[in-house]
Amino acid sequence: MNKLSRNIFIAFFVGPTILILLAVVFYPFIYNLIISFSNMNLRHIKDWELIGLVQYIKVFTDPTEPTFFNVFLKTIIWTFTNVFFHVVIGVFLALLLNQHIRGKSVYRTLLILPWAIPQYIVALTWRGMFNYEYGSINLIITKYLSLPAVEWLKSPTEAFLACILTNIWLGFPFMMVVALGALQSIPHELYEAADIDGASWFQKLRNITLPLIRPVMIPAITLGIVWTFNNLNIIWLVSNGGEPSDQTHILISFVYKAAFNLYRYGYAAALSFVIFVILLFISLTFMKRTKATESAY
Amino acid sequence: MKNTFKSKKILVKIATHITLIIFAIITVYPVSQVITISLRPADRLLSTSLEIIPDNATLNAYIDLFTNRPFLLWTANSAFVALVVTLTGVVFASMAGYAFSRFKFIGKKIGLLSLLVTQMFPATMLLLPLYIMLIYLGLINTYLGIIIIYTATALPFCVWTMKGYYDTIPFSLEEAAKIDGCNQFQAFYKIIIPLASPALVITGLFSFMTAWSEYIVAAQVLQDAQLWTLPLGLKSFEANMTTEWGLYGAASFIVMIPVVVLFLVLSRWLVSGLTLGSVKG
């Protein structure tokens, strides 16, 4: 293939994707940056003007809203708790499924279910299950565990916990599937050799299994962190837009409310950009850290 | 000695099964809830019973859904949007991923890196400018608007998956095809595409799920009830004061079925399609 036809081929193959991404991802990115320096809101949607860093200052110091650091702290708790349980439950179940047991494919099928159900249905269904009087969670708690019913959706801590429980349920199948794929690629001879050396189950897990599924799990965990940090659906629909009284927001739902319920466009754009920078920083640090310790094995 | 070893093994097996069964119950239970609610007679929608099949179970909610509500319209709308997004997603991602995997060109590194970075954009950072753009362009309340947004949201992950998968297919296959007289394009669609089917399946599934089950963007762009997709319709049953639980349950169950079936049929591809690429990356 000569150089010209090669270039035409590449342009034809990558072109459409690049065009779409330029129009729908990069152009809005720049546009968002510009709005973040403006006073755009419902009243100034067409006659907005640039006002410098005012919105960014508001993000960190606005006294009329729950403070930025409060919401940020909740976002960190949200992300860490979710991803931690996704990975631990996911890897644990993958280990169980990676043995010779009867009905393996049935278990795998059932355990994938949460991933297969559209997120908004998951969210609305769990919201129903957390209902104080008629929700099945309180019914189980009171009937079978003889504990007092919990006001899941009326108080901030419980509502936030309800969102986390929902999202843990939703997220572990992805990690399970990824871990399962990784486990299947580990050669059997390694375990046989370890058996000959008299290694215990725990030693094999620590010295063979975990290090070998690591290269597959790290990118998946990075993606998990990013997706959880920005998961608007669950928080928004389970807590019904941050109720009670905006106490259950993480950053992404907080900024969604500012933009689409309160029409504070400039402020929302500034906060969006701050979220992006934080997330970029977190995931880069995570990837760097995990690569740095990789040589330890 | 041998006996204790054997009985220990059996105990481990039993414990494994019990654990798996407990987790399976936890995953299935919310789904059974949806079915239970959809089968309850109207006067028992708010019930404190924990039975899976309620007393006097009835299919009235399903009949109501199809005869008195625009459920078929929502389904048709969603199906149209999802199919267009899946098609464009698969075609563009399979092509772009191939170029990224096989050729060196200016901007390749930046291109690949930006695909990753786009995953870190909070939805609002793109949604807000897009929303304002759509207002200016008069594309609010159109499918064109929402199809473009969905395609663009799904594309980065899809291109990345495709590229990772192509990387695991040996170059020599295309070289052999070219010696046999294929040009580059023929080598791509005759040799490589069939081999990359696990990744194509993931890409298609991912694009389809994005479009079929997206609520947040649709809620802003599609304001006219005639244009509503399934998520918007279902959410309308859950209006604050008078949640129409029966209808909600019935509709959710019907919406779930195609996705769950698709997922389960394709689940054996999921493992290879998702992990092969990342092992190499």
Coordinates of C-alpha atoms in Angstrom, one line a residue:
Chain A
M1 CA 0.0 0.0 0.0
N2 CA 1.5 3.4 -0.9
K3 CA 1.6 6.3 1.4
L4 CA -1.3 8.2 0.1
S5 CA -3.8 5.3 0.1
R6 CA -2.6 4.4 3.5
N7 CA -3.3 7.9 4.8
I8 CA -6.7 7.9 3.1
F9 CA -7.5 4.5 4.8
I10 CA -6.5 5.8 8.2
A11 CA -8.5 9.0 7.8
F12 CA -11.5 7.1 6.6
F13 CA -11.3 4.8 9.6
V14 CA -10.6 7.2 12.4
G15 CA -12.2 10.3 10.9
P16 CA -15.9 9.7 12.0
T17 CA -14.9 8.9 15.6
I18 CA -12.6 12.0 15.8
L19 CA -15.3 14.2 14.3
I20 CA -17.9 13.0 16.8
L21 CA -15.6 13.4 19.7
L22 CA -14.5 16.8 18.6
A23 CA -18.1 18.0 18.3
V24 CA -19.6 16.3 21.3
V25 CA -16.8 16.0 23.7
F26 CA -14.0 18.5 23.1
Y27 CA -16.0 21.4 21.9
P28 CA -18.3 21.2 25.0
F29 CA -15.2 20.8 27.1
I30 CA -13.9 24.2 25.9
Y31 CA -17.4 25.7 26.0
N32 CA -17.8 24.5 29.6
L33 CA -14.5 26.2 30.5
I34 CA -15.8 29.5 29.0
I35 CA -19.1 29.3 30.8
S36 CA -17.3 28.7 34.1
F37 CA -15.8 32.1 33.8
S38 CA -19.2 33.7 33.0
N39 CA -22.3 34.8 34.9
M40 CA -24.6 32.6 32.8
N41 CA -27.8 31.6 34.6
L42 CA -31.5 31.4 33.8
R43 CA -31.8 35.2 33.5
H44 CA -28.6 35.6 31.6
I45 CA -28.7 32.8 29.1
K46 CA -28.1 34.8 26.0
D47 CA -26.6 38.0 27.3
W48 CA -24.0 36.5 29.6
E49 CA -20.6 38.0 30.1
L50 CA -17.2 36.9 31.4
I51 CA -16.7 37.7 35.0
G52 CA -13.4 36.0 35.8
L53 CA -12.9 33.7 38.7
V54 CA -16.1 34.6 40.6
Q55 CA -17.8 31.2 40.1
Y56 CA -14.7 29.3 41.2
I57 CA -14.5 31.4 44.3
K58 CA -18.2 30.6 44.9
V59 CA -17.5 26.9 44.5
F60 CA -15.2 26.9 47.5
T61 CA -16.8 29.6 49.7
D62 CA -20.6 29.9 48.9
P63 CA -22.3 30.1 52.3
T64 CA -25.8 29.4 50.9
E65 CA -24.9 25.8 50.0
P66 CA -23.6 22.9 51.9
T67 CA -19.9 23.5 51.7
F68 CA -17.8 22.1 48.9
F69 CA -15.6 20.2 51.3
N70 CA -18.5 18.5 53.0
V71 CA -19.8 17.2 49.7
F72 CA -16.3 16.3 48.6
L73 CA -15.8 14.2 51.7
K74 CA -19.0 12.4 51.1
T75 CA -17.9 11.7 47.5
I76 CA -14.7 10.2 48.7
I77 CA -16.5 8.0 51.3
W78 CA -19.0 7.0 48.5
T79 CA -16.3 6.1 46.0
F80 CA -14.0 4.3 48.5
T81 CA -16.8 2.2 50.2
N82 CA -18.4 1.2 46.9
V83 CA -15.2 0.3 45.0
F84 CA -13.8 -1.6 48.1
F85 CA -16.9 -3.8 48.4
H86 CA -17.2 -4.2 44.6
V87 CA -13.7 -5.6 44.4
V88 CA -13.8 -7.7 47.6
I89 CA -17.1 -9.3 46.8
G90 CA -16.3 -9.6 43.1
V91 CA -13.0 -11.3 43.6
F92 CA -14.4 -13.5 46.4
L93 CA -17.3 -14.8 44.2
A94 CA -14.9 -15.2 41.3
L95 CA -12.7 -17.4 43.4
L96 CA -15.7 -19.5 44.5
L97 CA -16.9 -19.8 40.9
N98 CA -13.5 -20.8 39.6
Q99 CA -13.6 -24.2 41.2
H100 CA -15.2 -27.4 40.0
I101 CA -18.7 -27.1 41.5
R102 CA -22.1 -28.2 40.3
G103 CA -24.4 -25.6 38.8
K104 CA -21.5 -23.2 38.2
S105 CA -23.2 -21.6 35.1
V106 CA -26.5 -21.2 37.0
Y107 CA -24.7 -19.3 39.8
R108 CA -22.8 -17.2 37.4
T109 CA -25.9 -16.3 35.5
L110 CA -27.8 -15.3 38.6
L111 CA -24.9 -13.3 40.0
I112 CA -24.5 -11.2 36.8
L113 CA -28.2 -10.1 37.1
P114 CA -27.5 -6.7 38.8
W115 CA -25.3 -5.6 36.0
A116 CA -27.9 -6.6 33.4
I117 CA -30.7 -4.5 34.8
P118 CA -31.0 -0.9 33.7
Q119 CA -29.6 1.3 36.4
Y120 CA -32.7 3.5 36.7
I121 CA -34.8 0.4 37.4
V122 CA -32.3 -0.7 40.0
A123 CA -32.5 2.7 41.7
L124 CA -36.3 3.1 41.6
T125 CA -36.8 -0.5 42.8
W126 CA -34.4 -0.2 45.7
R127 CA -36.0 3.2 46.6
G128 CA -39.3 1.3 46.9
M129 CA -37.6 -1.4 49.0
F130 CA -36.3 1.3 51.4
N131 CA -39.9 2.6 51.9
Y132 CA -40.6 3.0 55.7
E133 CA -43.9 1.2 55.9
Y134 CA -44.2 -1.0 52.8
G135 CA -40.6 -1.5 51.8
S136 CA -39.4 -5.1 52.0
I137 CA -36.1 -4.2 53.8
N138 CA -37.9 -2.8 56.8
L139 CA -40.4 -5.7 56.7
I140 CA -37.5 -8.2 56.8
I141 CA -35.8 -6.2 59.6
T142 CA -38.9 -6.1 61.8
K143 CA -40.3 -9.5 61.0
Y144 CA -37.3 -11.7 60.9
L145 CA -34.7 -9.8 62.9
S146 CA -37.1 -8.3 65.4
L147 CA -35.2 -5.0 65.1
P148 CA -36.9 -1.6 64.9
A149 CA -37.8 -0.2 61.5
V150 CA -35.4 2.3 60.0
E151 CA -36.4 5.6 58.5
W152 CA -34.2 4.9 55.4
L153 CA -35.1 7.9 53.2
K154 CA -36.0 10.5 55.8
S155 CA -32.7 11.0 57.6
P156 CA -29.4 12.0 55.8
T157 CA -27.1 9.3 57.1
E158 CA -29.5 6.4 56.5
A159 CA -30.5 7.8 53.0
F160 CA -26.8 8.0 52.1
L161 CA -26.3 4.4 53.4
A162 CA -29.3 3.3 51.3
C163 CA -27.6 4.7 48.2
I164 CA -24.4 3.0 49.0
L165 CA -26.1 -0.4 49.6
T166 CA -27.9 -0.1 46.3
N167 CA -24.7 0.7 44.5
I168 CA -22.7 -2.1 46.1
W169 CA -25.4 -4.5 44.9
L170 CA -25.2 -3.0 41.5
G171 CA -21.5 -2.9 41.0
F172 CA -19.9 -6.2 42.1
P173 CA -20.8 -8.3 39.0
F174 CA -18.6 -6.2 36.8
M175 CA -15.6 -6.9 39.1
M176 CA -16.6 -10.5 39.4
V177 CA -16.6 -11.0 35.6
V178 CA -13.3 -9.3 35.1
A179 CA -11.7 -11.3 38.0
L180 CA -13.2 -14.5 36.6
G181 CA -11.5 -13.9 33.2
A182 CA -8.2 -13.2 34.9
L183 CA -8.4 -16.3 37.1
Q184 CA -9.0 -18.5 34.1
S185 CA -5.8 -17.3 32.5
I186 CA -3.6 -18.5 35.5
P187 CA -1.8 -21.7 34.5
H188 CA -2.7 -24.8 36.7
E189 CA 1.0 -25.9 37.0
L190 CA 1.7 -23.0 39.3
Y191 CA -0.8 -24.4 41.9
E192 CA 0.4 -27.9 41.4
A193 CA 4.0 -26.8 42.1
A194 CA 2.8 -24.9 45.1
D195 CA 0.9 -28.0 46.3
I196 CA 4.1 -30.0 46.1
D197 CA 5.9 -27.4 48.1
G198 CA 3.1 -27.8 50.7
A199 CA 1.7 -24.3 50.4
S200 CA -1.5 -23.6 52.3
W201 CA -4.7 -22.3 50.6
F202 CA -4.0 -18.8 51.9
Q203 CA -0.3 -18.8 50.8
K204 CA -1.4 -19.8 47.3
L205 CA -4.0 -17.0 47.3
R206 CA -1.4 -14.4 48.5
N207 CA 1.5 -15.5 46.4
I208 CA 0.0 -16.8 43.2
T209 CA -3.6 -15.7 42.6
L210 CA -3.6 -12.1 43.8
P211 CA -0.4 -11.0 42.1
L212 CA -1.4 -12.7 38.8
I213 CA -4.9 -11.2 38.6
R214 CA -3.5 -7.8 39.5
P215 CA -2.6 -6.5 36.0
V216 CA -6.2 -7.1 34.9
M217 CA -7.8 -5.8 38.1
I218 CA -5.9 -2.5 38.3
P219 CA -7.4 -1.0 35.0
A220 CA -10.8 -2.4 36.1
I221 CA -10.5 -0.7 39.5
T222 CA -9.4 2.5 37.9
L223 CA -12.4 2.5 35.7
G224 CA -14.5 1.5 38.7
I225 CA -13.3 4.5 40.7
V226 CA -14.0 6.9 37.8
W227 CA -17.5 5.4 37.1
T228 CA -18.4 5.4 40.8
F229 CA -17.1 8.9 41.5
N230 CA -19.4 10.2 38.6
N231 CA -22.3 7.9 39.1
L232 CA -25.3 10.2 39.0
N233 CA -28.1 7.7 38.5
I234 CA -28.1 5.9 41.8
I235 CA -27.6 8.9 44.1
W236 CA -30.1 11.0 42.2
L237 CA -32.8 8.4 41.9
V238 CA -32.5 6.6 45.2
S239 CA -32.3 9.8 47.3
N240 CA -34.7 11.6 44.9
G241 CA -32.4 14.4 44.0
G242 CA -30.4 14.7 47.2
E243 CA -33.2 14.5 49.8
P244 CA -33.6 15.0 52.6
S245 CA -32.7 18.7 52.2
D246 CA -29.7 18.2 50.0
Q247 CA -27.9 16.2 52.6
T248 CA -27.2 13.1 50.4
H249 CA -25.3 14.7 47.5
I250 CA -22.1 13.6 46.1
L251 CA -20.3 16.2 43.8
I252 CA -21.9 15.0 40.6
S253 CA -25.5 15.1 41.8
F254 CA -24.8 18.4 43.5
V255 CA -23.7 20.0 40.3
Y256 CA -26.5 18.4 38.3
K257 CA -29.0 20.0 40.7
A258 CA -27.2 23.4 40.4
A259 CA -27.4 23.2 36.6
F260 CA -30.7 21.7 35.8
N261 CA -32.9 22.5 38.8
L262 CA -31.5 25.8 39.9
Y263 CA -30.2 27.0 36.4
R264 CA -26.9 28.3 37.9
Y265 CA -25.0 27.5 34.7
G266 CA -21.8 29.4 35.4
Y267 CA -21.5 28.0 38.9
A268 CA -22.3 24.5 37.6
A269 CA -19.7 24.8 34.9
A270 CA -17.0 25.8 37.3
L271 CA -17.8 23.0 39.7
S272 CA -17.9 20.5 36.8
F273 CA -14.4 21.5 35.9
V274 CA -13.2 21.3 39.5
I275 CA -14.7 17.7 39.6
F276 CA -12.8 16.8 36.5
V277 CA -9.5 18.0 37.8
I278 CA -10.0 16.2 41.1
L279 CA -10.9 12.9 39.3
L280 CA -8.0 13.2 36.9
F281 CA -5.6 13.7 39.8
I282 CA -7.1 10.8 41.8
S283 CA -7.0 8.3 38.9
L284 CA -3.5 9.3 37.8
T285 CA -2.2 9.0 41.3
F286 CA -3.8 5.6 41.7
M287 CA -2.4 4.3 38.5
K288 CA 1.1 5.6 39.3
R289 CA 1.0 4.2 42.8
T290 CA -0.2 0.8 41.8
K291 CA 2.5 0.6 39.0
A292 CA 5.2 1.7 41.4
T293 CA 4.4 -1.2 43.8
E294 CA 4.0 -3.7 41.0
S295 CA 7.8 -4.3 40.9
A296 CA 7.5 -5.6 44.5
Y297 CA 6.3 -8.9 43.2
Chain B
M1 CA -6.1 -39.5 57.4
K2 CA -7.6 -39.9 54.0
N3 CA -11.1 -39.8 55.4
T4 CA -10.6 -36.6 57.3
F5 CA -9.2 -35.0 54.1
K6 CA -12.3 -36.2 52.1
S7 CA -14.8 -34.9 54.7
K8 CA -13.0 -31.6 54.9
K9 CA -13.3 -31.3 51.1
I10 CA -17.0 -32.0 51.3
L11 CA -17.4 -29.4 54.0
V12 CA -15.7 -26.8 51.9
K13 CA -18.0 -27.7 49.0
I14 CA -21.1 -27.3 51.1
A15 CA -19.8 -24.0 52.5
T16 CA -19.2 -22.8 48.9
H17 CA -22.7 -23.7 47.8
I18 CA -24.3 -22.0 50.8
T19 CA -22.3 -18.8 50.2
L20 CA -23.2 -18.8 46.5
I21 CA -26.8 -19.5 47.2
I22 CA -26.9 -16.6 49.7
F23 CA -25.4 -14.2 47.2
A24 CA -27.7 -15.5 44.5
I25 CA -30.7 -14.8 46.7
I26 CA -29.5 -11.3 47.3
T27 CA -29.1 -10.6 43.6
V28 CA -32.4 -12.2 42.6
Y29 CA -34.6 -10.7 45.4
P30 CA -35.0 -7.2 44.1
V31 CA -36.0 -8.7 40.7
S32 CA -38.6 -10.8 42.4
Q33 CA -39.9 -7.7 44.2
V34 CA -40.6 -6.1 40.8
I35 CA -42.5 -9.1 39.7
T36 CA -44.5 -9.3 43.0
I37 CA -45.5 -5.7 42.8
S38 CA -46.6 -6.1 39.2
L39 CA -48.9 -9.0 40.1
R40 CA -50.7 -7.4 43.0
P41 CA -54.3 -6.5 42.7
A42 CA -55.0 -2.8 42.8
D43 CA -56.3 -2.7 46.3
R44 CA -53.2 -4.4 47.7
L45 CA -50.4 -2.4 46.0
L46 CA -49.3 -1.1 49.4
S47 CA -48.9 -4.4 51.2
T48 CA -46.8 -5.5 54.1
S49 CA -46.8 -9.0 52.9
L50 CA -43.5 -10.6 51.9
E51 CA -44.9 -13.3 49.7
I52 CA -43.3 -13.5 46.2
I53 CA -46.6 -14.6 44.5
P54 CA -49.3 -12.3 46.1
D55 CA -52.8 -13.5 47.0
N56 CA -55.2 -13.0 44.1
A57 CA -52.4 -12.4 41.7
T58 CA -53.6 -10.6 38.6
L59 CA -52.2 -9.5 35.3
N60 CA -54.3 -6.3 35.3
A61 CA -51.3 -4.0 35.5
Y62 CA -49.9 -5.5 32.3
I63 CA -53.2 -5.2 30.5
D64 CA -53.5 -1.6 31.7
L65 CA -50.0 -0.9 30.6
F66 CA -50.6 -2.0 27.0
T67 CA -54.1 -0.7 26.6
N68 CA -54.4 2.5 28.5
R69 CA -50.8 3.8 28.6
P70 CA -48.4 4.9 25.8
F71 CA -46.1 2.0 26.8
L72 CA -45.8 0.7 23.2
L73 CA -44.9 4.2 22.0
W74 CA -42.2 4.5 24.6
T75 CA -40.8 1.1 23.6
A76 CA -40.8 2.0 20.0
N77 CA -39.0 5.3 20.7
S78 CA -36.4 3.5 22.9
A79 CA -35.9 0.7 20.4
F80 CA -35.3 3.2 17.6
V81 CA -32.8 5.3 19.5
A82 CA -31.0 2.2 20.9
L83 CA -30.7 0.6 17.5
V84 CA -29.3 3.6 15.8
V85 CA -26.8 4.2 18.6
T86 CA -25.7 0.5 18.6
L87 CA -25.2 0.5 14.9
T88 CA -23.2 3.7 14.7
G89 CA -21.3 2.7 17.9
V90 CA -20.3 -0.7 16.5
V91 CA -19.4 0.6 13.0
F92 CA -17.3 3.6 14.2
A93 CA -15.6 1.8 17.1
S94 CA -14.6 -1.2 15.0
M95 CA -13.1 1.1 12.4
A96 CA -11.4 3.6 14.7
G97 CA -10.1 0.8 17.0
Y98 CA -8.6 -1.0 14.0
A99 CA -6.7 2.1 12.8
F100 CA -5.5 2.7 16.4
S101 CA -4.3 -0.8 16.7
R102 CA -2.6 -1.3 13.3
F103 CA -1.1 2.0 12.1
K104 CA 1.2 4.7 13.3
F105 CA -0.1 8.2 12.6
I106 CA 0.2 11.7 13.9
G107 CA -2.0 12.3 16.9
K108 CA -2.4 8.6 17.7
K109 CA -1.0 8.8 21.2
I110 CA -3.0 11.9 22.1
G111 CA -6.0 10.3 20.5
L112 CA -5.8 7.2 22.7
L113 CA -5.0 9.2 25.8
S114 CA -8.0 11.5 25.3
L115 CA -10.3 8.5 24.9
L116 CA -9.3 7.5 28.5
V117 CA -9.5 11.1 29.8
T118 CA -13.1 11.4 28.4
Q119 CA -14.1 8.7 30.9
M120 CA -13.2 11.1 33.7
F121 CA -15.5 13.9 32.5
P122 CA -18.4 14.4 34.9
A123 CA -21.6 14.1 33.0
T124 CA -22.5 17.7 33.7
M125 CA -19.4 19.0 32.2
L126 CA -20.5 17.9 28.7
L127 CA -24.2 17.8 29.4
L128 CA -24.5 21.5 30.3
P129 CA -22.7 22.9 27.3
L130 CA -24.5 20.3 25.0
Y131 CA -27.8 21.3 26.5
I132 CA -27.1 25.0 25.8
M133 CA -25.9 24.1 22.3
L134 CA -29.0 22.1 21.6
I135 CA -31.1 25.1 22.7
Y136 CA -29.2 27.3 20.3
L137 CA -29.4 24.8 17.4
G138 CA -33.1 24.0 18.1
L139 CA -32.3 20.3 18.7
I140 CA -34.1 20.1 22.1
N141 CA -36.9 17.6 21.7
T142 CA -35.3 15.8 18.8
Y143 CA -33.9 12.3 18.5
L144 CA -31.0 13.6 16.5
G145 CA -29.8 15.4 19.6
I146 CA -30.0 12.5 21.9
I147 CA -28.6 10.0 19.4
I148 CA -25.5 12.1 18.9
I149 CA -25.0 12.4 22.7
Y150 CA -25.4 8.7 23.4
T151 CA -23.1 7.7 20.5
A152 CA -20.4 10.0 21.8
T153 CA -20.8 8.8 25.4
A154 CA -20.4 5.2 24.4
L155 CA -17.7 5.6 21.8
P156 CA -14.5 6.1 23.9
F157 CA -15.0 2.9 25.9
C158 CA -16.0 1.0 22.7
V159 CA -13.0 2.2 20.7
W160 CA -10.7 1.3 23.6
T161 CA -12.1 -2.2 23.9
M162 CA -11.9 -2.8 20.2
K163 CA -8.3 -1.5 20.0
G164 CA -7.3 -3.8 22.9
Y165 CA -8.9 -6.8 21.3
Y166 CA -7.3 -6.2 17.8
D167 CA -4.0 -5.9 19.5
T168 CA -4.3 -9.6 20.5
I169 CA -4.9 -10.7 16.9
P170 CA -1.6 -11.5 15.1
F171 CA -0.5 -9.2 12.3
S172 CA 0.5 -12.1 10.2
L173 CA -3.1 -13.0 9.4
E174 CA -3.6 -9.8 7.4
E175 CA -0.3 -10.2 5.7
A176 CA -1.2 -13.7 4.6
A177 CA -4.6 -12.3 3.3
K178 CA -2.8 -9.6 1.4
I179 CA -0.5 -12.1 -0.2
D180 CA -3.6 -13.9 -1.4
G181 CA -4.7 -10.7 -3.1
C182 CA -6.9 -8.9 -0.5
N183 CA -6.5 -5.2 -0.1
Q184 CA -6.3 -3.6 3.3
F185 CA -10.1 -3.1 3.5
Q186 CA -10.9 -6.6 2.5
A187 CA -8.4 -8.0 5.0
F188 CA -10.2 -5.9 7.6
Y189 CA -13.7 -7.1 7.0
K190 CA -13.1 -10.6 5.8
I191 CA -10.4 -11.7 8.2
I192 CA -10.2 -9.4 11.2
I193 CA -13.8 -8.6 11.9
P194 CA -15.0 -12.2 12.2
L195 CA -12.1 -12.9 14.6
A196 CA -12.9 -9.8 16.7
S197 CA -16.5 -10.8 17.2
P198 CA -16.3 -11.1 21.1
A199 CA -15.2 -7.5 21.2
L200 CA -17.9 -6.4 18.7
V201 CA -20.5 -8.1 20.9
I202 CA -19.3 -6.1 24.0
T203 CA -19.2 -2.9 22.0
G204 CA -22.7 -3.5 20.7
L205 CA -24.0 -4.5 24.1
F206 CA -22.4 -1.5 25.8
S207 CA -23.8 1.0 23.2
F208 CA -27.3 -0.6 23.4
M209 CA -27.3 -0.5 27.2
T210 CA -26.2 3.2 27.1
A211 CA -29.2 4.1 24.9
W212 CA -31.8 1.7 26.3
S213 CA -31.4 2.6 29.9
E214 CA -30.3 6.2 30.1
Y215 CA -32.5 8.5 32.1
I216 CA -30.6 11.6 33.1
V217 CA -29.8 13.1 29.7
A218 CA -33.1 12.0 28.2
A219 CA -34.9 13.9 31.0
Q220 CA -33.3 17.2 29.9
V221 CA -33.5 16.7 26.1
L222 CA -36.8 15.0 25.5
Q223 CA -39.4 17.2 27.1
D224 CA -42.3 16.4 24.8
A225 CA -44.2 13.3 26.2
Q226 CA -44.7 12.0 22.6
L227 CA -40.9 11.6 22.4
W228 CA -40.4 9.9 25.7
T229 CA -38.1 6.9 25.9
L230 CA -38.8 4.0 28.3
P231 CA -36.9 5.4 31.3
L232 CA -38.8 8.7 31.2
G233 CA -42.1 6.8 30.9
L234 CA -41.3 4.5 33.8
K235 CA -40.2 7.4 36.0
S236 CA -43.5 9.1 35.4
F237 CA -45.2 6.2 37.2
E238 CA -43.1 7.0 40.2
A239 CA -44.3 10.6 40.5
N240 CA -43.8 11.7 44.1
M241 CA -47.3 11.5 45.7
T242 CA -49.0 8.7 43.9
T243 CA -46.6 6.1 42.8
E244 CA -48.4 3.8 40.4
W245 CA -46.5 0.8 41.7
G246 CA -48.4 -1.9 39.8
L247 CA -47.7 -0.2 36.4
Y248 CA -44.2 0.6 37.4
G249 CA -43.5 -3.1 38.3
A250 CA -45.1 -4.4 35.1
A251 CA -43.2 -2.0 32.9
S252 CA -39.9 -2.5 34.7
F253 CA -40.3 -6.3 34.2
I254 CA -41.0 -6.0 30.5
V255 CA -38.1 -3.5 30.0
M256 CA -35.7 -5.8 31.9
I257 CA -36.4 -8.9 29.9
P258 CA -34.7 -8.1 26.6
V259 CA -31.7 -6.6 28.4
V260 CA -31.3 -9.5 30.8
V261 CA -31.8 -12.1 28.0
L262 CA -29.3 -10.3 25.8
F263 CA -26.8 -10.1 28.7
L264 CA -27.1 -13.8 29.6
V265 CA -26.9 -15.0 26.0
L266 CA -23.8 -12.9 25.6
S267 CA -22.3 -13.5 29.0
R268 CA -19.8 -16.1 27.9
W269 CA -18.4 -13.5 25.4
L270 CA -18.1 -10.9 28.2
V271 CA -15.3 -12.6 30.0
S272 CA -13.0 -13.0 26.9
G273 CA -14.0 -9.7 25.3
L274 CA -13.4 -7.6 28.4
T275 CA -10.2 -9.2 29.7
L276 CA -8.1 -10.1 26.7
G277 CA -7.6 -6.5 25.8
S278 CA -6.6 -5.3 29.2
V279 CA -4.1 -8.1 29.8
K280 CA -2.0 -6.8 27.0
G281 CA -2.7 -3.1 27.6

